[in-house]
GROMACS .gro file of C-alpha atoms in nm:
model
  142
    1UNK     CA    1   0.000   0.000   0.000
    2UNK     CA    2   0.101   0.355  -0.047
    3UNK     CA    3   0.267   0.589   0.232
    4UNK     CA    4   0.011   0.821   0.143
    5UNK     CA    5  -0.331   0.643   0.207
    6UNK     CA    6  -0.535   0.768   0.498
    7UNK     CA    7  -0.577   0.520   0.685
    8UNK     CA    8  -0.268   0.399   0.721
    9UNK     CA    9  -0.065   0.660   0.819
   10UNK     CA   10   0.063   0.658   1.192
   11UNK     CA   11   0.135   0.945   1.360
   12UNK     CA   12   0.452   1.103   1.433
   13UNK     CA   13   0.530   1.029   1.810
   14UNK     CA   14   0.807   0.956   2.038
   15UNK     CA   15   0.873   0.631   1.955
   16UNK     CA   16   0.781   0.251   2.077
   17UNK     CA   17   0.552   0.428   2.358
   18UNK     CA   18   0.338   0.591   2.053
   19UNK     CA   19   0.398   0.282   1.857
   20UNK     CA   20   0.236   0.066   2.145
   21UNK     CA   21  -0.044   0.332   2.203
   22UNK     CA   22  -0.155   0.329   1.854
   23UNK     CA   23  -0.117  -0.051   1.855
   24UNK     CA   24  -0.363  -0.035   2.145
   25UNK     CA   25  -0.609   0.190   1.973
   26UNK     CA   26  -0.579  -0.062   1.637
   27UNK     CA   27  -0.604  -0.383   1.883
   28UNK     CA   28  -0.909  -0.227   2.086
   29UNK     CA   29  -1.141  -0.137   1.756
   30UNK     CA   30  -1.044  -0.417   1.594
   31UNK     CA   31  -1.192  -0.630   1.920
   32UNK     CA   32  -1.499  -0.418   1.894
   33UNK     CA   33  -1.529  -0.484   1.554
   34UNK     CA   34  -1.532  -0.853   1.550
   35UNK     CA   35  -1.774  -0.843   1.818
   36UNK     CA   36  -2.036  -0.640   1.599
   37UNK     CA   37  -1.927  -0.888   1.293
   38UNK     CA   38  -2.067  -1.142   1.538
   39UNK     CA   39  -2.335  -0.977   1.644
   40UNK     CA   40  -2.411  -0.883   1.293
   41UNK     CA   41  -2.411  -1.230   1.153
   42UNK     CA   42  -2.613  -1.369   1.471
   43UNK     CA   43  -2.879  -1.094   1.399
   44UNK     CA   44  -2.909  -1.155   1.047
   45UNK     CA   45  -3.158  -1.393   0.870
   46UNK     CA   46  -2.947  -1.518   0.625
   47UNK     CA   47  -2.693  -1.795   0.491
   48UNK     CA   48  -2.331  -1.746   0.583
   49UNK     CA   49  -2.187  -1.615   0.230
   50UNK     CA   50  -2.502  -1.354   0.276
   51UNK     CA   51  -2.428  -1.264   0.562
   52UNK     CA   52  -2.050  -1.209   0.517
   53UNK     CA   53  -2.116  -1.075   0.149
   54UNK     CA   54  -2.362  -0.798   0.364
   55UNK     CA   55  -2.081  -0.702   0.642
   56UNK     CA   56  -1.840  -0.677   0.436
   57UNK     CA   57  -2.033  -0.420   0.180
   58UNK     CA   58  -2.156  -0.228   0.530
   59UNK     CA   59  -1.755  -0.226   0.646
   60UNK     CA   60  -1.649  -0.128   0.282
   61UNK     CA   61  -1.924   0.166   0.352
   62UNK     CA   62  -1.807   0.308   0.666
   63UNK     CA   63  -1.428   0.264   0.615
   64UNK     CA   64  -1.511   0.510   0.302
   65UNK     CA   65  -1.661   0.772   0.494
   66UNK     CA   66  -1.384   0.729   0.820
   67UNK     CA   67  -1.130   0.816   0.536
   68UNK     CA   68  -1.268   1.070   0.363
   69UNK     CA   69  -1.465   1.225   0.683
   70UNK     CA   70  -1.136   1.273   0.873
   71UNK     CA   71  -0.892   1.301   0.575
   72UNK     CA   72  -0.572   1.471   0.729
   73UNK     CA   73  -0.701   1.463   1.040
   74UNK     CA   74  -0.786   1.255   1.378
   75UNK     CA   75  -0.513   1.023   1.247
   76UNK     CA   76  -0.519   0.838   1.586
   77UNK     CA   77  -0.899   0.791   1.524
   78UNK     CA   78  -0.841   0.687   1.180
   79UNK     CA   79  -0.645   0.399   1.333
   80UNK     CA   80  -0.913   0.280   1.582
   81UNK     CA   81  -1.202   0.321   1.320
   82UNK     CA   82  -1.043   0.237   0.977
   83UNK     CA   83  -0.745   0.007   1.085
   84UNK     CA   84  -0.882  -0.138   1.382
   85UNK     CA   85  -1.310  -0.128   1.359
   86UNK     CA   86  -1.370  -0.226   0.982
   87UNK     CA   87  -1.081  -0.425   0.982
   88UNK     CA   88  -1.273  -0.659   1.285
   89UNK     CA   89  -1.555  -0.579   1.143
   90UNK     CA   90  -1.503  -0.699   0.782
   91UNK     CA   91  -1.351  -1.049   0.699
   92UNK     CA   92  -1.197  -1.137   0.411
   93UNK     CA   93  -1.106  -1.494   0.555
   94UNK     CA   94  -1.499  -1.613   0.551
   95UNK     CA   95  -1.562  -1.481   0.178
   96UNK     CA   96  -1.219  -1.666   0.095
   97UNK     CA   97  -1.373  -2.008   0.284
   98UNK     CA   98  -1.717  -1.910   0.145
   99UNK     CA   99  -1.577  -1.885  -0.233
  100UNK     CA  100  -1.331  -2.241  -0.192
  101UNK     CA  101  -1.640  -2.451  -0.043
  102UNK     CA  102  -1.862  -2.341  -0.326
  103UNK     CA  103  -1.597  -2.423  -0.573
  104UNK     CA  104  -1.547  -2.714  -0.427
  105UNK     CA  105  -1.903  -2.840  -0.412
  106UNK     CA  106  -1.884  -2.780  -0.808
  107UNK     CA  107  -2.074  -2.382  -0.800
  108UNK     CA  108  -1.768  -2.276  -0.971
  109UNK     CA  109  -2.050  -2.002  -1.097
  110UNK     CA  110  -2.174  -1.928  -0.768
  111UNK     CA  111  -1.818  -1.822  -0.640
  112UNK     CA  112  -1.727  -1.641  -0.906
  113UNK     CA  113  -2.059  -1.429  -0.876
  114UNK     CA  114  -1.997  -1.423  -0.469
  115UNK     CA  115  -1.641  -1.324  -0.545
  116UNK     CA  116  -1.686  -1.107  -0.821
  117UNK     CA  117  -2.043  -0.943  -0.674
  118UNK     CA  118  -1.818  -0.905  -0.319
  119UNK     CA  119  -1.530  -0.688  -0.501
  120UNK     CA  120  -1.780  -0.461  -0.685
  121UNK     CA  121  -2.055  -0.442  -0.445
  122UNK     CA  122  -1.801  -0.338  -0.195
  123UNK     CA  123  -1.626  -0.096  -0.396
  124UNK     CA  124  -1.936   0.087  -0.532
  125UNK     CA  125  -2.034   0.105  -0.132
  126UNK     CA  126  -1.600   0.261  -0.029
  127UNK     CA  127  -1.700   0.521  -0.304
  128UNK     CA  128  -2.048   0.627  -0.138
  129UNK     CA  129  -1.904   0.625   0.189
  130UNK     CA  130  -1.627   0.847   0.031
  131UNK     CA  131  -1.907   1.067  -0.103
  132UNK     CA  132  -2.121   1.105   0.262
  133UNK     CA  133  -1.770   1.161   0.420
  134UNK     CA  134  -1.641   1.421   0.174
  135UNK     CA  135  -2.011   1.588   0.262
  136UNK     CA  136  -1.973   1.544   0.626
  137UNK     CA  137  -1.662   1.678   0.647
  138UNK     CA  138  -1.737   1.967   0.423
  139UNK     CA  139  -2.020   2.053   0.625
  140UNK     CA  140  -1.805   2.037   0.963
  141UNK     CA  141  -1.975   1.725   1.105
  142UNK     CA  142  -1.742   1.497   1.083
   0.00000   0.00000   0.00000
């Protein structure tokens, strides 16, 4: 990934004790969100590649608007809500599992559209949480 992408970017601090503080902040959203993803795919009424296929367009969402709502700044809450939060909160690891077992039950066309549909779906939903951010933070509420 680039140096320059948002979310990514740690901030300048004294060293390993703003290393481990911002490994904190990443550790302690990230907890929170895999605890939602569970919660999430408890509450939802639908199959497993649904349900992952519906967090991880909802993560894509929100991690689009954290990026472009607090673009060059709140770089420590950046961390804790785009690194840490929809990075617990959205799993690439299930859609991989929930792609191979439909493969490997012979819906080669089934993963491709759940694999395919994923990467689009979840795109299309980064670039209107880009958009809502962009008008957030233009507006001063974000």
């Amino acid at each position: 990934m680039s140096d320059s992408h948002p979310v990514q970017q740690v901030p300048a601090g004294s060293g390993s004790a703003s290393l481990l503080r911002d490994a904190g902040l990443v550790g302690l959203g990230g907890a929170l969100g895999s605890v939602a993803r569970y919660l999430a795919r408890s509450a939802l009424p639908l199959d497993a590649n649904a349900a992952t296929f519906a967090i991880n367009v909802a993560g894509s969402c929100l991690l689009g608007l954290i990026v472009a709502g607090f673009a060059g700044r709140r770089p420590r809450l950046q961390l804790a809500l785009g690194t840490g939060f929809c990075g617990g909160f959205t799993t690439y690891s299930a859609l991989a599992v929930g792609i191979a077992e439909l493969a490997g039950a012979g819906s080669v066309a089934s993963a491709l559209i759940l694999a395919l549909g994923t990467v689009a779906c979840a795109g299309a939903a980064t670039l209107v949480g880009v958009w809502i951010g962009r008008r957030l933070s233009a507006g001063g509420g974000a």
